[in-house]
mmCIF file of C-alpha atoms in Angstrom:
data_model
loop_
_atom_site.group_PDB
_atom_site.id
_atom_site.type_symbol
_atom_site.label_atom_id
_atom_site.label_comp_id
_atom_site.label_asym_id
_atom_site.label_seq_id
_atom_site.Cartn_x
_atom_site.Cartn_y
_atom_site.Cartn_z
ATOM 1 C CA UNK T 13 -4.726 24.398 -18.358
ATOM 2 C CA UNK T 14 -5.782 22.366 -21.326
ATOM 3 C CA UNK T 15 -5.003 18.701 -20.832
ATOM 4 C CA UNK T 16 -5.067 15.771 -23.144
ATOM 5 C CA UNK T 17 -8.369 14.718 -21.621
ATOM 6 C CA UNK T 18 -9.729 18.101 -22.574
ATOM 7 C CA UNK T 19 -8.709 17.765 -26.153
ATOM 8 C CA UNK T 20 -10.185 14.296 -26.318
ATOM 9 C CA UNK T 21 -13.434 15.478 -24.862
ATOM 10 C CA UNK T 22 -13.536 18.384 -27.307
ATOM 11 C CA UNK T 23 -12.875 16.105 -30.232
ATOM 12 C CA UNK T 24 -15.552 13.684 -29.198
ATOM 13 C CA UNK T 25 -18.135 16.467 -28.695
ATOM 14 C CA UNK T 26 -17.377 18.052 -32.056
ATOM 15 C CA UNK T 27 -16.986 14.753 -33.885
ATOM 16 C CA UNK T 28 -14.509 16.601 -35.951
ATOM 17 C CA UNK T 29 -12.227 15.002 -38.388
ATOM 18 C CA UNK T 30 -10.392 18.318 -38.288
ATOM 19 C CA UNK T 31 -9.310 17.409 -34.728
ATOM 20 C CA UNK T 32 -7.509 14.170 -35.842
ATOM 21 C CA UNK T 33 -4.034 15.689 -35.229
ATOM 22 C CA UNK T 34 -5.030 15.924 -31.532
ATOM 23 C CA UNK T 35 -6.059 12.307 -31.474
ATOM 24 C CA UNK T 36 -2.768 11.370 -33.096
ATOM 25 C CA UNK T 37 -0.933 13.193 -30.319
ATOM 26 C CA UNK T 38 -3.035 11.278 -27.691
ATOM 27 C CA UNK T 39 -1.575 8.028 -29.004
ATOM 28 C CA UNK T 40 1.802 9.124 -27.544
ATOM 29 C CA UNK T 41 0.589 9.974 -24.080
ATOM 30 C CA UNK T 42 -0.708 8.507 -20.869
ATOM 31 C CA UNK T 43 -2.554 10.348 -18.053
ATOM 32 C CA UNK T 44 -1.732 9.035 -14.614
ATOM 33 C CA UNK T 45 -2.978 10.137 -11.193
ATOM 34 C CA UNK T 46 -0.130 10.778 -8.727
ATOM 35 C CA UNK T 47 0.108 11.620 -5.057
ATOM 36 C CA UNK T 48 0.821 15.420 -4.592
ATOM 37 C CA UNK T 49 4.196 16.223 -3.003
ATOM 38 C CA UNK T 50 7.248 13.943 -3.115
ATOM 39 C CA UNK T 51 5.556 11.409 -5.466
ATOM 40 C CA UNK T 52 4.637 14.082 -8.025
ATOM 41 C CA UNK T 53 8.034 15.778 -7.818
ATOM 42 C CA UNK T 54 9.811 12.364 -8.261
ATOM 43 C CA UNK T 55 7.627 11.207 -11.189
ATOM 44 C CA UNK T 56 8.023 14.555 -13.064
ATOM 45 C CA UNK T 57 11.817 14.460 -12.497
ATOM 46 C CA UNK T 58 12.517 10.806 -13.179
ATOM 47 C CA UNK T 59 9.544 8.836 -14.634
ATOM 48 C CA UNK T 60 8.252 11.396 -17.178
ATOM 49 C CA UNK T 61 11.655 11.917 -18.931
ATOM 50 C CA UNK T 62 12.392 8.206 -18.816
ATOM 51 C CA UNK T 63 9.015 7.239 -20.489
ATOM 52 C CA UNK T 64 9.532 9.939 -23.163
ATOM 53 C CA UNK T 65 13.068 8.607 -23.877
ATOM 54 C CA UNK T 66 12.157 4.888 -23.974
ATOM 55 C CA UNK T 67 8.782 4.902 -25.621
ATOM 56 C CA UNK T 68 8.153 8.415 -26.864
ATOM 57 C CA UNK T 69 5.191 8.697 -24.570
ATOM 58 C CA UNK T 70 4.237 11.976 -22.802
ATOM 59 C CA UNK T 71 3.287 11.441 -19.162
ATOM 60 C CA UNK T 72 0.485 13.642 -17.984
ATOM 61 C CA UNK T 73 0.398 13.676 -14.207
ATOM 62 C CA UNK T 74 -2.728 14.572 -12.284
ATOM 63 C CA UNK T 75 -1.962 15.167 -8.575
ATOM 64 C CA UNK T 76 -4.631 13.571 -6.476
ATOM 65 C CA UNK T 77 -4.831 11.807 -3.119
ATOM 66 C CA UNK T 78 -5.970 8.196 -3.231
ATOM 67 C CA UNK T 79 -9.555 8.820 -2.007
ATOM 68 C CA UNK T 80 -9.915 11.627 -4.550
ATOM 69 C CA UNK T 81 -8.756 9.398 -7.364
ATOM 70 C CA UNK T 82 -11.447 6.831 -6.477
ATOM 71 C CA UNK T 83 -14.126 9.489 -6.024
ATOM 72 C CA UNK T 84 -13.273 11.107 -9.446
ATOM 73 C CA UNK T 85 -13.248 7.700 -11.203
ATOM 74 C CA UNK T 86 -16.589 6.823 -9.751
ATOM 75 C CA UNK T 87 -18.140 10.145 -10.793
ATOM 76 C CA UNK T 88 -16.734 9.752 -14.347
ATOM 77 C CA UNK T 89 -19.032 6.702 -14.909
ATOM 78 C CA UNK T 90 -16.909 4.736 -17.214
ATOM 79 C CA UNK T 91 -14.952 7.619 -18.785
ATOM 80 C CA UNK T 92 -12.022 7.869 -16.399
ATOM 81 C CA UNK T 93 -10.212 11.175 -16.173
ATOM 82 C CA UNK T 94 -6.927 9.295 -16.134
ATOM 83 C CA UNK T 95 -5.503 5.945 -17.476
ATOM 84 C CA UNK T 96 -3.560 4.836 -14.390
ATOM 85 C CA UNK T 97 -4.203 4.948 -10.572
ATOM 86 C CA UNK T 98 -1.644 5.044 -7.750
ATOM 87 C CA UNK T 99 -3.172 3.729 -4.555
ATOM 88 C CA UNK T 100 -2.428 2.403 -1.074
ATOM 89 C CA UNK T 101 -4.194 -0.812 0.206
ATOM 90 C CA UNK T 102 -7.373 0.712 1.515
ATOM 91 C CA UNK T 103 -8.404 2.714 -1.478
ATOM 92 C CA UNK T 104 -7.266 -0.155 -3.728
ATOM 93 C CA UNK T 105 -9.827 -2.440 -2.154
ATOM 94 C CA UNK T 106 -12.482 0.261 -2.548
ATOM 95 C CA UNK T 107 -11.603 0.610 -6.234
ATOM 96 C CA UNK T 108 -11.702 -3.146 -6.917
ATOM 97 C CA UNK T 109 -15.122 -3.353 -5.161
ATOM 98 C CA UNK T 110 -16.327 -0.442 -7.415
ATOM 99 C CA UNK T 111 -15.141 -2.081 -10.603
ATOM 100 C CA UNK T 112 -12.741 0.804 -11.424
ATOM 101 C CA UNK T 113 -9.881 -1.310 -12.753
ATOM 102 C CA UNK T 114 -9.176 -3.181 -15.995
ATOM 103 C CA UNK T 115 -7.887 -6.613 -15.265
ATOM 104 C CA UNK T 116 -4.072 -6.693 -15.671
ATOM 105 C CA UNK T 117 -2.277 -8.879 -18.257
ATOM 106 C CA UNK T 118 1.052 -9.581 -16.566
ATOM 107 C CA UNK T 119 2.396 -10.952 -19.814
ATOM 108 C CA UNK T 120 2.578 -7.389 -21.097
ATOM 109 C CA UNK T 121 5.074 -6.401 -18.314
ATOM 110 C CA UNK T 122 8.637 -7.155 -19.101
ATOM 111 C CA UNK T 123 9.675 -6.497 -15.461
ATOM 112 C CA UNK T 124 7.082 -8.683 -13.762
ATOM 113 C CA UNK T 125 9.684 -11.427 -13.135
ATOM 114 C CA UNK T 126 11.951 -8.815 -11.339
ATOM 115 C CA UNK T 127 9.267 -8.238 -8.577
ATOM 116 C CA UNK T 128 8.842 -10.476 -5.550
ATOM 117 C CA UNK T 129 6.039 -12.940 -5.504
ATOM 118 C CA UNK T 130 2.683 -11.473 -4.851
ATOM 119 C CA UNK T 131 3.436 -7.933 -6.038
ATOM 120 C CA UNK T 132 1.651 -8.541 -9.414
ATOM 121 C CA UNK T 133 -1.871 -9.713 -9.410
ATOM 122 C CA UNK T 134 -4.924 -9.530 -11.625
ATOM 123 C CA UNK T 135 -5.636 -5.965 -10.573
ATOM 124 C CA UNK T 136 -2.248 -4.167 -10.466
ATOM 125 C CA UNK T 137 1.391 -3.937 -9.651
ATOM 126 C CA UNK T 138 3.200 -3.066 -6.394
ATOM 127 C CA UNK T 139 5.860 -0.575 -7.355
ATOM 128 C CA UNK T 140 6.867 0.773 -3.908
ATOM 129 C CA UNK T 141 7.059 -0.680 -0.399
ATOM 130 C CA UNK T 142 6.502 1.485 2.614
ATOM 131 C CA UNK T 143 7.803 0.583 6.040
ATOM 132 C CA UNK T 144 6.206 2.230 9.074
ATOM 133 C CA UNK T 145 7.478 2.568 12.639
ATOM 134 C CA UNK T 146 8.643 5.136 15.083
ATOM 135 C CA UNK T 147 10.954 8.113 14.367
ATOM 136 C CA UNK T 148 12.738 10.101 17.094
ATOM 137 C CA UNK T 149 15.342 12.853 17.580
ATOM 138 C CA UNK T 150 18.335 10.977 19.119
ATOM 139 C CA UNK T 151 19.631 14.403 20.553
ATOM 140 C CA UNK T 152 16.456 15.034 22.473
ATOM 141 C CA UNK T 153 15.132 11.626 23.563
ATOM 142 C CA UNK T 154 16.429 7.951 23.801
ATOM 143 C CA UNK T 155 15.215 5.410 21.315
ATOM 144 C CA UNK T 156 11.840 4.086 22.405
ATOM 145 C CA UNK T 157 11.468 0.216 22.248
ATOM 146 C CA UNK T 158 7.947 0.207 21.147
ATOM 147 C CA UNK T 159 4.428 1.750 20.949
ATOM 148 C CA UNK T 160 3.750 1.657 24.713
ATOM 149 C CA UNK T 161 6.844 3.779 25.421
ATOM 150 C CA UNK T 162 5.217 6.696 23.624
ATOM 151 C CA UNK T 163 2.770 7.055 26.461
ATOM 152 C CA UNK T 164 5.265 7.824 29.141
ATOM 153 C CA UNK T 165 8.121 10.330 29.600
ATOM 154 C CA UNK T 166 10.492 11.366 28.154
ATOM 155 C CA UNK T 167 8.617 10.474 25.004
ATOM 156 C CA UNK T 168 5.003 11.478 25.553
ATOM 157 C CA UNK T 169 5.769 15.175 26.304
ATOM 158 C CA UNK T 170 7.735 15.296 22.945
ATOM 159 C CA UNK T 171 5.232 13.127 20.948
ATOM 160 C CA UNK T 172 3.460 14.409 17.750
ATOM 161 C CA UNK T 173 0.377 12.475 16.651
ATOM 162 C CA UNK T 174 -1.883 12.394 13.620
ATOM 163 C CA UNK T 175 -5.070 10.585 12.776
ATOM 164 C CA UNK T 176 -6.535 8.051 10.430
ATOM 165 C CA UNK T 177 -6.512 10.108 7.218
ATOM 166 C CA UNK T 178 -3.432 8.344 5.896
ATOM 167 C CA UNK T 179 -2.363 4.757 5.604
ATOM 168 C CA UNK T 180 0.593 5.198 7.873
ATOM 169 C CA UNK T 181 -1.477 6.977 10.521
ATOM 170 C CA UNK T 182 -4.154 4.313 10.471
ATOM 171 C CA UNK T 183 -1.814 1.398 10.686
ATOM 172 C CA UNK T 184 0.170 3.009 13.476
ATOM 173 C CA UNK T 185 -2.920 3.713 15.593
ATOM 174 C CA UNK T 186 -4.062 0.098 15.000
ATOM 175 C CA UNK T 187 -0.724 -1.218 16.403
ATOM 176 C CA UNK T 188 -1.018 1.198 19.398
ATOM 177 C CA UNK T 189 -4.481 -0.231 19.964
ATOM 178 C CA UNK T 190 -3.156 -3.780 19.956
ATOM 179 C CA UNK T 191 -0.581 -3.178 22.656
ATOM 180 C CA UNK T 192 -3.352 -1.878 24.893
ATOM 181 C CA UNK T 193 -5.727 -4.796 24.163
ATOM 182 C CA UNK T 194 -7.417 -3.644 20.931
ATOM 183 C CA UNK T 195 -7.303 -5.236 17.556
ATOM 184 C CA UNK T 196 -7.346 -4.495 13.816
ATOM 185 C CA UNK T 197 -11.049 -3.568 14.114
ATOM 186 C CA UNK T 198 -11.079 -2.106 17.666
ATOM 187 C CA UNK T 199 -9.084 1.039 18.029
ATOM 188 C CA UNK T 200 -10.999 2.149 21.133
ATOM 189 C CA UNK T 201 -8.031 1.238 23.550
ATOM 190 C CA UNK T 202 -5.687 3.530 21.505
ATOM 191 C CA UNK T 203 -8.075 6.486 21.744
ATOM 192 C CA UNK T 204 -8.678 5.916 25.449
ATOM 193 C CA UNK T 205 -4.987 5.863 26.147
ATOM 194 C CA UNK T 206 -4.387 8.930 23.983
ATOM 195 C CA UNK T 207 -7.123 10.857 25.760
ATOM 196 C CA UNK T 208 -5.390 10.132 29.082
ATOM 197 C CA UNK T 209 -2.094 11.811 27.951
ATOM 198 C CA UNK T 210 -3.506 14.379 25.490
ATOM 199 C CA UNK T 211 -2.591 17.368 27.805
ATOM 200 C CA UNK T 212 1.008 16.168 27.699
ATOM 201 C CA UNK T 213 1.340 15.487 24.018
ATOM 202 C CA UNK T 214 3.518 18.012 22.198
ATOM 203 C CA UNK T 215 1.587 18.236 18.907
ATOM 204 C CA UNK T 216 -1.584 17.036 17.141
ATOM 205 C CA UNK T 217 -1.450 17.822 13.422
ATOM 206 C CA UNK T 218 -2.465 16.936 9.896
ATOM 207 C CA UNK T 219 -0.410 14.159 8.320
ATOM 208 C CA UNK T 220 1.297 16.497 5.818
ATOM 209 C CA UNK T 221 2.279 18.873 8.604
ATOM 210 C CA UNK T 222 4.075 16.263 10.815
ATOM 211 C CA UNK T 223 7.509 16.346 9.103
ATOM 212 C CA UNK T 224 7.516 20.088 9.280
ATOM 213 C CA UNK T 225 6.623 20.094 12.998
ATOM 214 C CA UNK T 226 9.432 17.542 13.653
ATOM 215 C CA UNK T 227 11.868 19.629 11.579
ATOM 216 C CA UNK T 228 10.875 22.809 13.604
ATOM 217 C CA UNK T 229 11.460 20.970 16.884
ATOM 218 C CA UNK T 230 7.863 21.212 17.954
ATOM 219 C CA UNK T 231 7.902 17.453 18.523
ATOM 220 C CA UNK T 232 10.735 14.816 18.690
ATOM 221 C CA UNK T 233 8.791 11.601 18.401
ATOM 222 C CA UNK T 234 6.310 10.659 15.596
ATOM 223 C CA UNK T 235 5.021 7.541 13.843
ATOM 224 C CA UNK T 236 5.909 7.670 10.139
ATOM 225 C CA UNK T 237 7.553 5.803 7.330
ATOM 226 C CA UNK T 238 11.227 5.296 6.378
ATOM 227 C CA UNK T 239 10.899 7.526 3.423
ATOM 228 C CA UNK T 240 10.009 10.539 5.549
ATOM 229 C CA UNK T 241 12.907 9.779 7.834
ATOM 230 C CA UNK T 242 15.382 9.489 5.023
ATOM 231 C CA UNK T 243 14.039 12.704 3.466
ATOM 232 C CA UNK T 244 14.335 14.690 6.755
ATOM 233 C CA UNK T 245 17.854 13.249 7.434
ATOM 234 C CA UNK T 246 18.806 14.414 3.981
ATOM 235 C CA UNK T 247 17.829 18.020 5.063
ATOM 236 C CA UNK T 248 20.152 17.722 8.024
ATOM 237 C CA UNK T 249 17.437 16.992 10.586
ATOM 238 C CA UNK T 250 18.499 14.848 13.620
ATOM 239 C CA UNK T 251 16.140 11.824 13.168
ATOM 240 C CA UNK T 252 16.414 8.041 13.470
ATOM 241 C CA UNK T 253 13.903 5.244 12.617
ATOM 242 C CA UNK T 254 13.212 2.423 15.131
ATOM 243 C CA UNK T 255 11.424 -0.769 14.406
ATOM 244 C CA UNK T 256 8.862 -1.322 17.331
ATOM 245 C CA UNK T 257 9.519 -4.404 19.359
ATOM 246 C CA UNK T 258 6.181 -5.752 18.081
ATOM 247 C CA UNK T 259 7.393 -5.406 14.502
ATOM 248 C CA UNK T 260 7.596 -2.943 11.697
ATOM 249 C CA UNK T 261 4.525 -2.321 9.534
ATOM 250 C CA UNK T 262 4.633 -2.646 5.817
ATOM 251 C CA UNK T 263 2.261 -2.058 2.900
ATOM 252 C CA UNK T 264 2.554 -1.616 -0.892
ATOM 253 C CA UNK T 265 1.693 1.283 -3.138
ATOM 254 C CA UNK T 266 0.333 -0.103 -6.380
ATOM 255 C CA UNK T 267 -0.386 1.045 -9.940
ATOM 256 C CA UNK T 268 -3.553 0.080 -11.808
ATOM 257 C CA UNK T 269 -5.087 0.625 -15.201
ATOM 258 C CA UNK T 270 -8.360 2.467 -15.048
ATOM 259 C CA UNK T 271 -11.532 0.733 -16.454
ATOM 260 C CA UNK T 272 -12.130 2.277 -19.780
ATOM 261 C CA UNK T 273 -8.678 3.825 -20.043
ATOM 262 C CA UNK T 274 -8.170 5.836 -23.182
ATOM 263 C CA UNK T 275 -4.548 4.786 -23.543
ATOM 264 C CA UNK T 276 -4.343 1.262 -21.903
ATOM 265 C CA UNK T 277 -1.431 0.177 -23.982
ATOM 266 C CA UNK T 278 0.671 3.245 -22.891
ATOM 267 C CA UNK T 279 -0.487 2.657 -19.298
ATOM 268 C CA UNK T 280 1.068 -0.767 -19.517
ATOM 269 C CA UNK T 281 4.338 0.813 -20.704
ATOM 270 C CA UNK T 282 4.181 3.361 -17.963
ATOM 271 C CA UNK T 283 3.602 0.712 -15.208
ATOM 272 C CA UNK T 284 6.321 -1.441 -16.658
ATOM 273 C CA UNK T 285 8.894 1.380 -16.728
ATOM 274 C CA UNK T 286 8.123 2.324 -13.069
ATOM 275 C CA UNK T 287 8.764 -1.283 -12.057
ATOM 276 C CA UNK T 288 12.029 -1.415 -13.984
ATOM 277 C CA UNK T 289 15.501 -1.322 -12.594
ATOM 278 C CA UNK T 290 16.584 2.033 -13.955
ATOM 279 C CA UNK T 291 13.534 4.026 -12.541
ATOM 280 C CA UNK T 292 13.380 2.035 -9.331
ATOM 281 C CA UNK T 293 17.032 2.802 -8.663
ATOM 282 C CA UNK T 294 16.666 6.451 -9.452
ATOM 283 C CA UNK T 295 13.614 6.782 -7.180
ATOM 284 C CA UNK T 296 15.474 5.084 -4.332
ATOM 285 C CA UNK T 297 18.249 7.809 -4.193
ATOM 286 C CA UNK T 298 17.804 11.181 -2.405
ATOM 287 C CA UNK T 299 15.879 13.318 -2.294
ATOM 288 C CA UNK T 300 13.031 10.949 -3.043
ATOM 289 C CA UNK T 301 14.050 7.894 -0.915
ATOM 290 C CA UNK T 302 11.504 5.401 -2.216
ATOM 291 C CA UNK T 303 11.741 1.796 -0.984
ATOM 292 C CA UNK T 304 12.427 -0.245 -4.169
ATOM 293 C CA UNK T 305 10.664 -3.439 -5.054
ATOM 294 C CA UNK T 306 12.750 -4.538 -8.117
ATOM 295 C CA UNK T 307 15.091 -7.350 -7.019
ATOM 296 C CA UNK T 308 17.868 -6.000 -9.121
ATOM 297 C CA UNK T 309 17.963 -2.765 -7.079
ATOM 298 C CA UNK T 310 20.101 -2.763 -3.812
ATOM 299 C CA UNK T 311 18.272 -1.721 -0.634
ATOM 300 C CA UNK T 312 19.367 1.565 0.985
ATOM 301 C CA UNK T 313 21.380 0.990 4.158
ATOM 302 C CA UNK T 314 18.874 3.050 6.382
ATOM 303 C CA UNK T 315 16.086 0.411 5.940
ATOM 304 C CA UNK T 316 15.365 -1.982 8.849
ATOM 305 C CA UNK T 317 15.987 -5.034 6.569
ATOM 306 C CA UNK T 318 18.712 -6.521 4.435
ATOM 307 C CA UNK T 319 16.429 -7.950 1.699
ATOM 308 C CA UNK T 320 12.879 -7.623 0.414
ATOM 309 C CA UNK T 321 12.226 -11.167 1.614
ATOM 310 C CA UNK T 322 12.344 -9.930 5.266
ATOM 311 C CA UNK T 323 9.237 -7.888 4.589
ATOM 312 C CA UNK T 324 7.256 -11.150 4.684
ATOM 313 C CA UNK T 325 7.731 -11.094 8.430
ATOM 314 C CA UNK T 326 6.501 -7.420 8.889
ATOM 315 C CA UNK T 327 2.969 -6.557 10.016
ATOM 316 C CA UNK T 328 0.306 -6.195 7.362
ATOM 317 C CA UNK T 329 -3.397 -5.353 7.698
ATOM 318 C CA UNK T 330 -6.669 -6.479 6.175
ATOM 319 C CA UNK T 331 -8.110 -3.484 4.559
ATOM 320 C CA UNK T 332 -11.295 -5.218 3.638
ATOM 321 C CA UNK T 333 -12.010 -5.182 7.375
ATOM 322 C CA UNK T 334 -10.613 -1.652 8.024
ATOM 323 C CA UNK T 335 -12.327 0.204 5.181
ATOM 324 C CA UNK T 336 -15.927 0.058 6.525
ATOM 325 C CA UNK T 337 -14.677 1.389 9.927
ATOM 326 C CA UNK T 338 -12.206 4.036 8.845
ATOM 327 C CA UNK T 339 -14.537 7.035 8.149
ATOM 328 C CA UNK T 340 -15.902 6.717 11.643
ATOM 329 C CA UNK T 341 -12.404 6.411 13.085
ATOM 330 C CA UNK T 342 -11.420 9.685 11.261
ATOM 331 C CA UNK T 343 -14.366 11.545 12.582
ATOM 332 C CA UNK T 344 -13.907 10.312 16.181
ATOM 333 C CA UNK T 345 -10.179 11.131 16.210
ATOM 334 C CA UNK T 346 -10.775 14.609 14.884
ATOM 335 C CA UNK T 347 -13.531 15.201 17.389
ATOM 336 C CA UNK T 348 -11.721 13.916 20.415
ATOM 337 C CA UNK T 349 -8.038 14.651 19.779
ATOM 338 C CA UNK T 350 -8.018 17.993 17.898
ATOM 339 C CA UNK T 351 -6.751 20.749 20.047
#
């Protein structure tokens, strides 16, 4: 597929005035990295047409997981393959340290005042909140009270686990480590307890496989986010979310403008649109079930909170401390837990 980036690259290489029409087209577009799956589907269905309608900008989405976005931007050496990132906290820290973002001018965002304090900083904008806890099938097992319950029956024999590849997996395993004496930087107690019960555990899978395993009944308890729970419930799956007694976990997904972005002005319009009431409200509805951050958008009733302000009491993690350890954790989990 020929993308806008390819056209620009060709124009630069040829230095051709004859390609000026392609450059003119580029002024009405923005290239944005997006998570594959639900995020890509939602942004193609809602954000792209809204951006075209409001600002006559074509949205070119490039499906990439967070670590791949950072890797591609680093490899591009100042000529980023897209104008905007979408990242979770860990890769965001890595990208900041790598100098991959343009500094953000919040004055260019008309919706900045509609976001809770702290969601807009010099590097990006929080456009989606994620809330992580425990999901269970109420027809198969009673509601667990917390992380420790998952290590005894009736839950352990119906438990599905995944590793540190994702943000939700990493923060869940950190919280499990904490209840067994570990910490944000010491996950050994979690791995030790998991090894003890590993023969009883119903499923060990890749993060993307867990919703399917739950839906198929191969496991009835998992750690996941509210968006996954709402999506499965919308498909008719028996599933409920429980906030662990030690607290729910939260983190933000953020948008950023790439250093050297070809269409920085359009990237601002794209980010502003995603933070706006109309798009936030549409993303909140089924089948996408995003957790909104715009204060003018009502929260869905399935969330374990009545207002965004309550999220200030939820558990957050220091990714500057986690990032240096995470690759080792991924390797160890895969080596010791994979069946």
